[in-house]
mmCIF file of C-alpha atoms in Angstrom:
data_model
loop_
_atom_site.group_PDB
_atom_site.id
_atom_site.type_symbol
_atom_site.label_atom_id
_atom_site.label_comp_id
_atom_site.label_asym_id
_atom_site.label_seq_id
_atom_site.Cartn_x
_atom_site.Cartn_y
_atom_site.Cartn_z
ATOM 1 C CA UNK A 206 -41.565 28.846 79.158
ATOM 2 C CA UNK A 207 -42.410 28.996 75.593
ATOM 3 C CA UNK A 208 -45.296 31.745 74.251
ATOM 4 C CA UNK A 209 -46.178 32.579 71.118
ATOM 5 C CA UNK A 210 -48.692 35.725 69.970
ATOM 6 C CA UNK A 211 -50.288 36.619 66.823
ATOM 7 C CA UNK A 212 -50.707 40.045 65.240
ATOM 8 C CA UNK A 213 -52.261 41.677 62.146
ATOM 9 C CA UNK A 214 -55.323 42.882 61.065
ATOM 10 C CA UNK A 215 -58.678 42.236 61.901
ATOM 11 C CA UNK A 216 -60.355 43.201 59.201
ATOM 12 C CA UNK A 217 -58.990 42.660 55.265
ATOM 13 C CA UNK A 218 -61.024 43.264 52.321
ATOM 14 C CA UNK A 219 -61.704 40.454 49.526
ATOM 15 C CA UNK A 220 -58.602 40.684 47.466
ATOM 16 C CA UNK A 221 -56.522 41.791 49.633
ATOM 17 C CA UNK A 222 -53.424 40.010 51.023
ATOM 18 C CA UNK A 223 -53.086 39.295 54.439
ATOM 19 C CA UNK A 224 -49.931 39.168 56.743
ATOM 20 C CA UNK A 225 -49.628 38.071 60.104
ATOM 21 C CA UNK A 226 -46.916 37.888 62.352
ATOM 22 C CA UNK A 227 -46.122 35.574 65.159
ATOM 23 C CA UNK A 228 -43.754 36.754 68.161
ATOM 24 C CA UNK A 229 -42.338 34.036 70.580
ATOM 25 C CA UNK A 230 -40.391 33.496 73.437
ATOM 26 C CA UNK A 231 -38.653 30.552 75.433
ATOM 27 C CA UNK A 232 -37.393 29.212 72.239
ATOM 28 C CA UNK A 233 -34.583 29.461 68.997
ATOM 29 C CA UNK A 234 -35.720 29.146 65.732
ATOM 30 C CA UNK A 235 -32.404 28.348 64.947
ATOM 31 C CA UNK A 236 -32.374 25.069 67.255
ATOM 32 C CA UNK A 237 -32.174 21.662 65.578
ATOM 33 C CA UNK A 238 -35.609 20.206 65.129
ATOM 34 C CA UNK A 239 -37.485 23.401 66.009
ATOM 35 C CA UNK A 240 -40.634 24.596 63.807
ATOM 36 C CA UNK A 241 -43.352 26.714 63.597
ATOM 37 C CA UNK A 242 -45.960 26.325 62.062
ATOM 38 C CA UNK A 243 -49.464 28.083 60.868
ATOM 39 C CA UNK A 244 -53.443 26.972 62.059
ATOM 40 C CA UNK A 245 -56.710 28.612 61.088
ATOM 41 C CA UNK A 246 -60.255 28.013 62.453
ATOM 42 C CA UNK A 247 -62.899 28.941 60.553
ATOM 43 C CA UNK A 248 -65.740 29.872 62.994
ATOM 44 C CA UNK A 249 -67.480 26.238 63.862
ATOM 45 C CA UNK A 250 -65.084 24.155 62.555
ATOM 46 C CA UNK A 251 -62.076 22.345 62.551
ATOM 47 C CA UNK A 252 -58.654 23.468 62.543
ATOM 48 C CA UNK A 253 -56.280 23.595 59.412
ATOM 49 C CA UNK A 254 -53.213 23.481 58.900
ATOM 50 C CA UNK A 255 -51.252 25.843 56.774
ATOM 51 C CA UNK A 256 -47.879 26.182 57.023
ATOM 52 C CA UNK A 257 -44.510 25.485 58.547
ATOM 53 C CA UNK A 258 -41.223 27.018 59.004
ATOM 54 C CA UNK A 259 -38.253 24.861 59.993
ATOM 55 C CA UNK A 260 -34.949 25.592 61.766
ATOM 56 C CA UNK A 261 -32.764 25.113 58.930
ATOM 57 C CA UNK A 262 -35.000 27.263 56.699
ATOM 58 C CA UNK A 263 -37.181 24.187 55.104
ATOM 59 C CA UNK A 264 -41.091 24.803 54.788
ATOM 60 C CA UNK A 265 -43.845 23.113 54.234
ATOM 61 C CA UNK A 266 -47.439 24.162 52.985
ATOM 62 C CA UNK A 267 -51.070 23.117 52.471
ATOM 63 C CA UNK A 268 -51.261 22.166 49.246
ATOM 64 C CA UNK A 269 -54.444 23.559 48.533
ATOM 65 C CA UNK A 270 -53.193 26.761 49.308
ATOM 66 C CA UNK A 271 -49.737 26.742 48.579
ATOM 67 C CA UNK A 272 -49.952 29.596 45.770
ATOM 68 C CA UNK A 273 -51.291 31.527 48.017
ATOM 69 C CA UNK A 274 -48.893 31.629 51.202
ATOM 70 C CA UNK A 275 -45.326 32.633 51.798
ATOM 71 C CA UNK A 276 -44.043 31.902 55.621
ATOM 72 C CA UNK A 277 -40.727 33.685 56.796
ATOM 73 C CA UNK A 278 -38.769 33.515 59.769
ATOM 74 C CA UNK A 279 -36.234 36.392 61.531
ATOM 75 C CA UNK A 280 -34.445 34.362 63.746
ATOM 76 C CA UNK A 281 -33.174 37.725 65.377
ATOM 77 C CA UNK A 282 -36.469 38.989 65.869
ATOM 78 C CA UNK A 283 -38.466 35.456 67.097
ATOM 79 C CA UNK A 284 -40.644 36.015 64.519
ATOM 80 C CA UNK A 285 -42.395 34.220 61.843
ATOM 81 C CA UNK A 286 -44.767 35.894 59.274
ATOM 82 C CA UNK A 287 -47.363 34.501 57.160
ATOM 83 C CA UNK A 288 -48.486 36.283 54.248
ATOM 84 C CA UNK A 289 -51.457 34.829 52.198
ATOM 85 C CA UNK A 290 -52.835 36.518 48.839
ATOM 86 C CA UNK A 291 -56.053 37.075 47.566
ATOM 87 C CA UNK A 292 -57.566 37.421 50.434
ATOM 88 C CA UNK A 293 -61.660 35.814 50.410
ATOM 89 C CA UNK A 294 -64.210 35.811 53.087
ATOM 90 C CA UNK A 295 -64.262 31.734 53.274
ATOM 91 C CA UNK A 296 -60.738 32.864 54.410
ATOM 92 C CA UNK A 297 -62.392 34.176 57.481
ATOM 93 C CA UNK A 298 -60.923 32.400 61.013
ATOM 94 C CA UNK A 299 -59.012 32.458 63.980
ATOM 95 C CA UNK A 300 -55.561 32.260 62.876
ATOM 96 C CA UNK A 301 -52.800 30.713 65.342
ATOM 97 C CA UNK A 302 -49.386 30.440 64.992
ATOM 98 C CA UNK A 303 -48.045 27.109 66.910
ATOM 99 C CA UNK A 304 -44.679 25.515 68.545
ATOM 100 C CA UNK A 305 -43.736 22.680 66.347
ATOM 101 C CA UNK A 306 -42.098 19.776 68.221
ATOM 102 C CA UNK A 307 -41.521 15.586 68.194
ATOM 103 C CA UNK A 308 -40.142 13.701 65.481
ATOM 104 C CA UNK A 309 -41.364 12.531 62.175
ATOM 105 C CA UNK A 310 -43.436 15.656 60.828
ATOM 106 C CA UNK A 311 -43.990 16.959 64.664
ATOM 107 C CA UNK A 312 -47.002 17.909 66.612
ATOM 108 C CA UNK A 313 -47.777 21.578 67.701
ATOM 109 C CA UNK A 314 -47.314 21.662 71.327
ATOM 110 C CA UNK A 315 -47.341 25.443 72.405
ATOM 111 C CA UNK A 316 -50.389 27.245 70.557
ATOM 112 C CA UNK A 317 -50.620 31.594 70.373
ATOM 113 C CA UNK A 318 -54.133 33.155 71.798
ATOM 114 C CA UNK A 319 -55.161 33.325 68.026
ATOM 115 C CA UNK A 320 -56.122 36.158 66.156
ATOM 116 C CA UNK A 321 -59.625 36.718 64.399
ATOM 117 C CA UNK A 322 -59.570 37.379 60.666
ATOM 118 C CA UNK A 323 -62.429 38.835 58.831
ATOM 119 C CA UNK A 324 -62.761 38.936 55.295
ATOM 120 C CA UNK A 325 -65.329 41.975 53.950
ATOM 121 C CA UNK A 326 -65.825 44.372 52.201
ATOM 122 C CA UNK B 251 -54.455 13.762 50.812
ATOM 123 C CA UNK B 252 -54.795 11.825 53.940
ATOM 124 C CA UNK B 253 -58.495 12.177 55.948
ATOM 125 C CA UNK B 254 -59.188 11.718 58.958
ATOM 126 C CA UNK B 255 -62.795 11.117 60.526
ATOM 127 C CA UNK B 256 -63.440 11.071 63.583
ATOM 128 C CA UNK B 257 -66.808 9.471 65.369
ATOM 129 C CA UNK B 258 -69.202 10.336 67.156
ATOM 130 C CA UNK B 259 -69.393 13.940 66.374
ATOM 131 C CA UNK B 260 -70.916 14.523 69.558
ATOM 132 C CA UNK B 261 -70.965 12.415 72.859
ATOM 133 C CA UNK B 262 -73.326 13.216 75.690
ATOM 134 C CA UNK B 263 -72.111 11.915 79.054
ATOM 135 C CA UNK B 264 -72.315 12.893 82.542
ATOM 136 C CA UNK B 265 -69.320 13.137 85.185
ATOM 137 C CA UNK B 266 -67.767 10.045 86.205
ATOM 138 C CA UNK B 267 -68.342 8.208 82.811
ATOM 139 C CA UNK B 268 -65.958 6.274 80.597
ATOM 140 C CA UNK B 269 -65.843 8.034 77.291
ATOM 141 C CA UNK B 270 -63.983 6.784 74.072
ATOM 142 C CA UNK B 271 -63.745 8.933 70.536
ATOM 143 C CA UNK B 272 -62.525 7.229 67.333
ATOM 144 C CA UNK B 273 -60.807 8.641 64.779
ATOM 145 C CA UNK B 274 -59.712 6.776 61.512
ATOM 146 C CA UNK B 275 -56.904 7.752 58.992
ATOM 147 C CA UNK B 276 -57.521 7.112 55.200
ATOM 148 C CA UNK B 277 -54.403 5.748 54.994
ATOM 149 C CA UNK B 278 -51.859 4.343 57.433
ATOM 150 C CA UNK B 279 -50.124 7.158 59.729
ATOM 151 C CA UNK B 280 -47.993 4.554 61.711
ATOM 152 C CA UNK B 281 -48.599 5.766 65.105
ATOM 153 C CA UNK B 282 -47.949 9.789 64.179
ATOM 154 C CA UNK B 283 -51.387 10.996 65.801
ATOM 155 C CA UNK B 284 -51.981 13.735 68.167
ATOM 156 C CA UNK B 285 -54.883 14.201 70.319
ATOM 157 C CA UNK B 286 -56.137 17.836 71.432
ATOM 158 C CA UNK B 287 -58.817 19.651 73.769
ATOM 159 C CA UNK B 288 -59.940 22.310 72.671
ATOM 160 C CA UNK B 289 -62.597 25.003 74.747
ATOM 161 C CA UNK B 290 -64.534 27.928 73.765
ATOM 162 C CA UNK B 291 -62.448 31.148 72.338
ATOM 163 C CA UNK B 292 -59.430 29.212 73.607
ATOM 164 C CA UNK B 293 -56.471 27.984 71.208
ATOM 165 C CA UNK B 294 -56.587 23.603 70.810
ATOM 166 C CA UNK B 295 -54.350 22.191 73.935
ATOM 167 C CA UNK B 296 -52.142 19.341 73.425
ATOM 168 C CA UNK B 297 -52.992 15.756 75.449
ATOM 169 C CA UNK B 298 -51.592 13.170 73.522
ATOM 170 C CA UNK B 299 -49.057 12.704 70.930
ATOM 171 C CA UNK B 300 -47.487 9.678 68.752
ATOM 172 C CA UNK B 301 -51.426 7.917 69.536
ATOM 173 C CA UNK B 302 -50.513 6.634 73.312
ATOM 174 C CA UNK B 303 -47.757 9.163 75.095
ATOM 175 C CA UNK B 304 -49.725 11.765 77.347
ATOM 176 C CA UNK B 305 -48.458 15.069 77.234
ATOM 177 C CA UNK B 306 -46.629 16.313 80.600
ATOM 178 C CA UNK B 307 -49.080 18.122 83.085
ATOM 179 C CA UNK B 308 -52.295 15.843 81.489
ATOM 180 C CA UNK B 309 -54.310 14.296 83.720
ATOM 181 C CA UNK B 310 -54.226 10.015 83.509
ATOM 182 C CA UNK B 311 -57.457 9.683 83.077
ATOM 183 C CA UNK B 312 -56.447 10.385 79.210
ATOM 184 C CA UNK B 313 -54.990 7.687 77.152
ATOM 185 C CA UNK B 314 -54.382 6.656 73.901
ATOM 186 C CA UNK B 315 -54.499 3.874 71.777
ATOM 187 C CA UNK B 316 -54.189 2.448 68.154
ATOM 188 C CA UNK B 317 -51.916 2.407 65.199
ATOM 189 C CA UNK B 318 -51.749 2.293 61.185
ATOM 190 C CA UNK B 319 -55.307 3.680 60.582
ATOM 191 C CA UNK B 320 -57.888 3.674 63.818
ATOM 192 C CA UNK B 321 -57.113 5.164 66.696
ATOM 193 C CA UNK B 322 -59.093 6.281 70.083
ATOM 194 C CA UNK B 323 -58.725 8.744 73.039
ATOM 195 C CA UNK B 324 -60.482 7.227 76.217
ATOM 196 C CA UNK B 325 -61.460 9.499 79.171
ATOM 197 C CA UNK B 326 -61.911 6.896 82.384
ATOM 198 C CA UNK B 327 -63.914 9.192 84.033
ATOM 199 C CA UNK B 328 -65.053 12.537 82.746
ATOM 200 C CA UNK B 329 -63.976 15.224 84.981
ATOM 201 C CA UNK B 330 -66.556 18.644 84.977
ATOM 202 C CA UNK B 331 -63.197 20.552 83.520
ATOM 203 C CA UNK B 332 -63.349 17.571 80.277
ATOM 204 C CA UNK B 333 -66.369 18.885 78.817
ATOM 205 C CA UNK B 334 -64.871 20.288 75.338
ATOM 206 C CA UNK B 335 -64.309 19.540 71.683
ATOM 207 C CA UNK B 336 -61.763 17.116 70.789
ATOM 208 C CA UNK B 337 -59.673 16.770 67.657
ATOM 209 C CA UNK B 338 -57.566 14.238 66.894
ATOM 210 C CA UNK B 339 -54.548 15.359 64.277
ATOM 211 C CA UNK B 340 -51.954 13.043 61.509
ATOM 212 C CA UNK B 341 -48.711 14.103 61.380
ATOM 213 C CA UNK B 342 -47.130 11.383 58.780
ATOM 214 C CA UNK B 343 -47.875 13.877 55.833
ATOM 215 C CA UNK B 344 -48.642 17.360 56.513
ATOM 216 C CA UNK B 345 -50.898 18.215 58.764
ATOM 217 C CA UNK B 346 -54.476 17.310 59.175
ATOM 218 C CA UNK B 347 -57.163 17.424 61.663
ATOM 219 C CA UNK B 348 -60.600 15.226 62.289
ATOM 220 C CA UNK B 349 -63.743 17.185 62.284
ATOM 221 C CA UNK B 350 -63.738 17.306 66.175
ATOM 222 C CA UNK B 351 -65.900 15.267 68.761
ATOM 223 C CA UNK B 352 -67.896 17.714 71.414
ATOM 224 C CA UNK B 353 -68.066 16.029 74.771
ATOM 225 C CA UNK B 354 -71.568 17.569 76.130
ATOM 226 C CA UNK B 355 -72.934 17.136 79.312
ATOM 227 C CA UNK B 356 -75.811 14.771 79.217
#
């Protein structure tokens, strides 16, 4: 049974830089074809992607924000963590961290409970 | 940059209806589309991936159809648990999501 959970803060101030982690379970990030990968939610509106973090180390990001994120992975830990800098409140959303599977780029199968960012001062 | 619009961005529609959502790519994705539900304060749940193949555990009353650049998600007959937002999702480049079609009861 695969899980995944978010954690960080709640609350960052404009600026600042974020990190969140994501924990799993029922899974190897160091299994061929295995990702994870990074979703926020703005309140009201549609997801977005990221960032992903592949088995054999490769990642991807959202080009729009790609200066701004680094994603990580301790394989001994099941964890991924996202950092992103300069921290806005536009930047304010649900962030989930998501079970990558499927061929081609792959399709996020197993979603976390998500974890509310705010960005204020 | 691909886009992907989906239409309408609402649907009103009482139980028992058939109920079909569009979503266009920008540019060709092959068939490398995802469809997800999504309620409330809840994370987006997968249905449908690679446009037509139904998730394990969804109901049949899902399917999917369409390739290159339209695609649509048909609901036979909308169940009282089907009321939600739906997002259809490329995954030939990166990663990106429609704008989201809320099914509403009418």
């Amino acid at each position: 049974q695969i899980t995944l959970k978010e954690s960080g803060p709640t609350l960052v101030k404009p600026t600042q830089t974020l990190t969140l982690a994501c924990s799993f379970s029922g899974f190897s990030l160091s299994t061929d074809g295995v990702g994870v990968g990074w979703i926020r939610q703005p309140p009201g509106k549609a997801p977005e992607w990221l960032a992903v973090i592949y088995w054999g180390d490769e990642k991807r990001y959202s080009p729009s924000l790609k200066s701004r994120l680094t994603i990580t992975k301790d394989t001994s830990k099941n964890q991924v963590v996202l950092t992103m800098t300069n921290m806005d409140p536009v930047d304010t959303a649900t962030y989930y961290c998501a079970h990558r599977r499927g061929n081609w780029g792959g399709f996020f199968d197993h979603w976390g409970q998500g974890t509310l960012v705010t960005v204020s001062s | 940059d691909i886009q992907m619009t989906q239409s309408p961005s609402t649907l009103s529609a009482s139980v028992g209806d058939r109920v079909a959502i569009t979503c266009r790519a920008s540019q060709s994705i092959n068939n490398w589309l995802a469809w997800y539900q999504q309620k409330p304060g809840k994370a987006p749940k997968l249905l449908m991936y690679k446009a037509s193949t139904l998730e394990s555990g969804v109901p049949s009353r899902f399917s999917g159809s369409g390739s290159g650049t339209e695609f649509t998600l048909t609901i036979s007959s909308l169940q009282p648990d089907d009321f939600a937002t739906y997002y259809c999702q490329q995954y030939s480049s990166y990663w990106t999501f429609g704008q989201g079609t809320k099914v509403e009861i009418k």
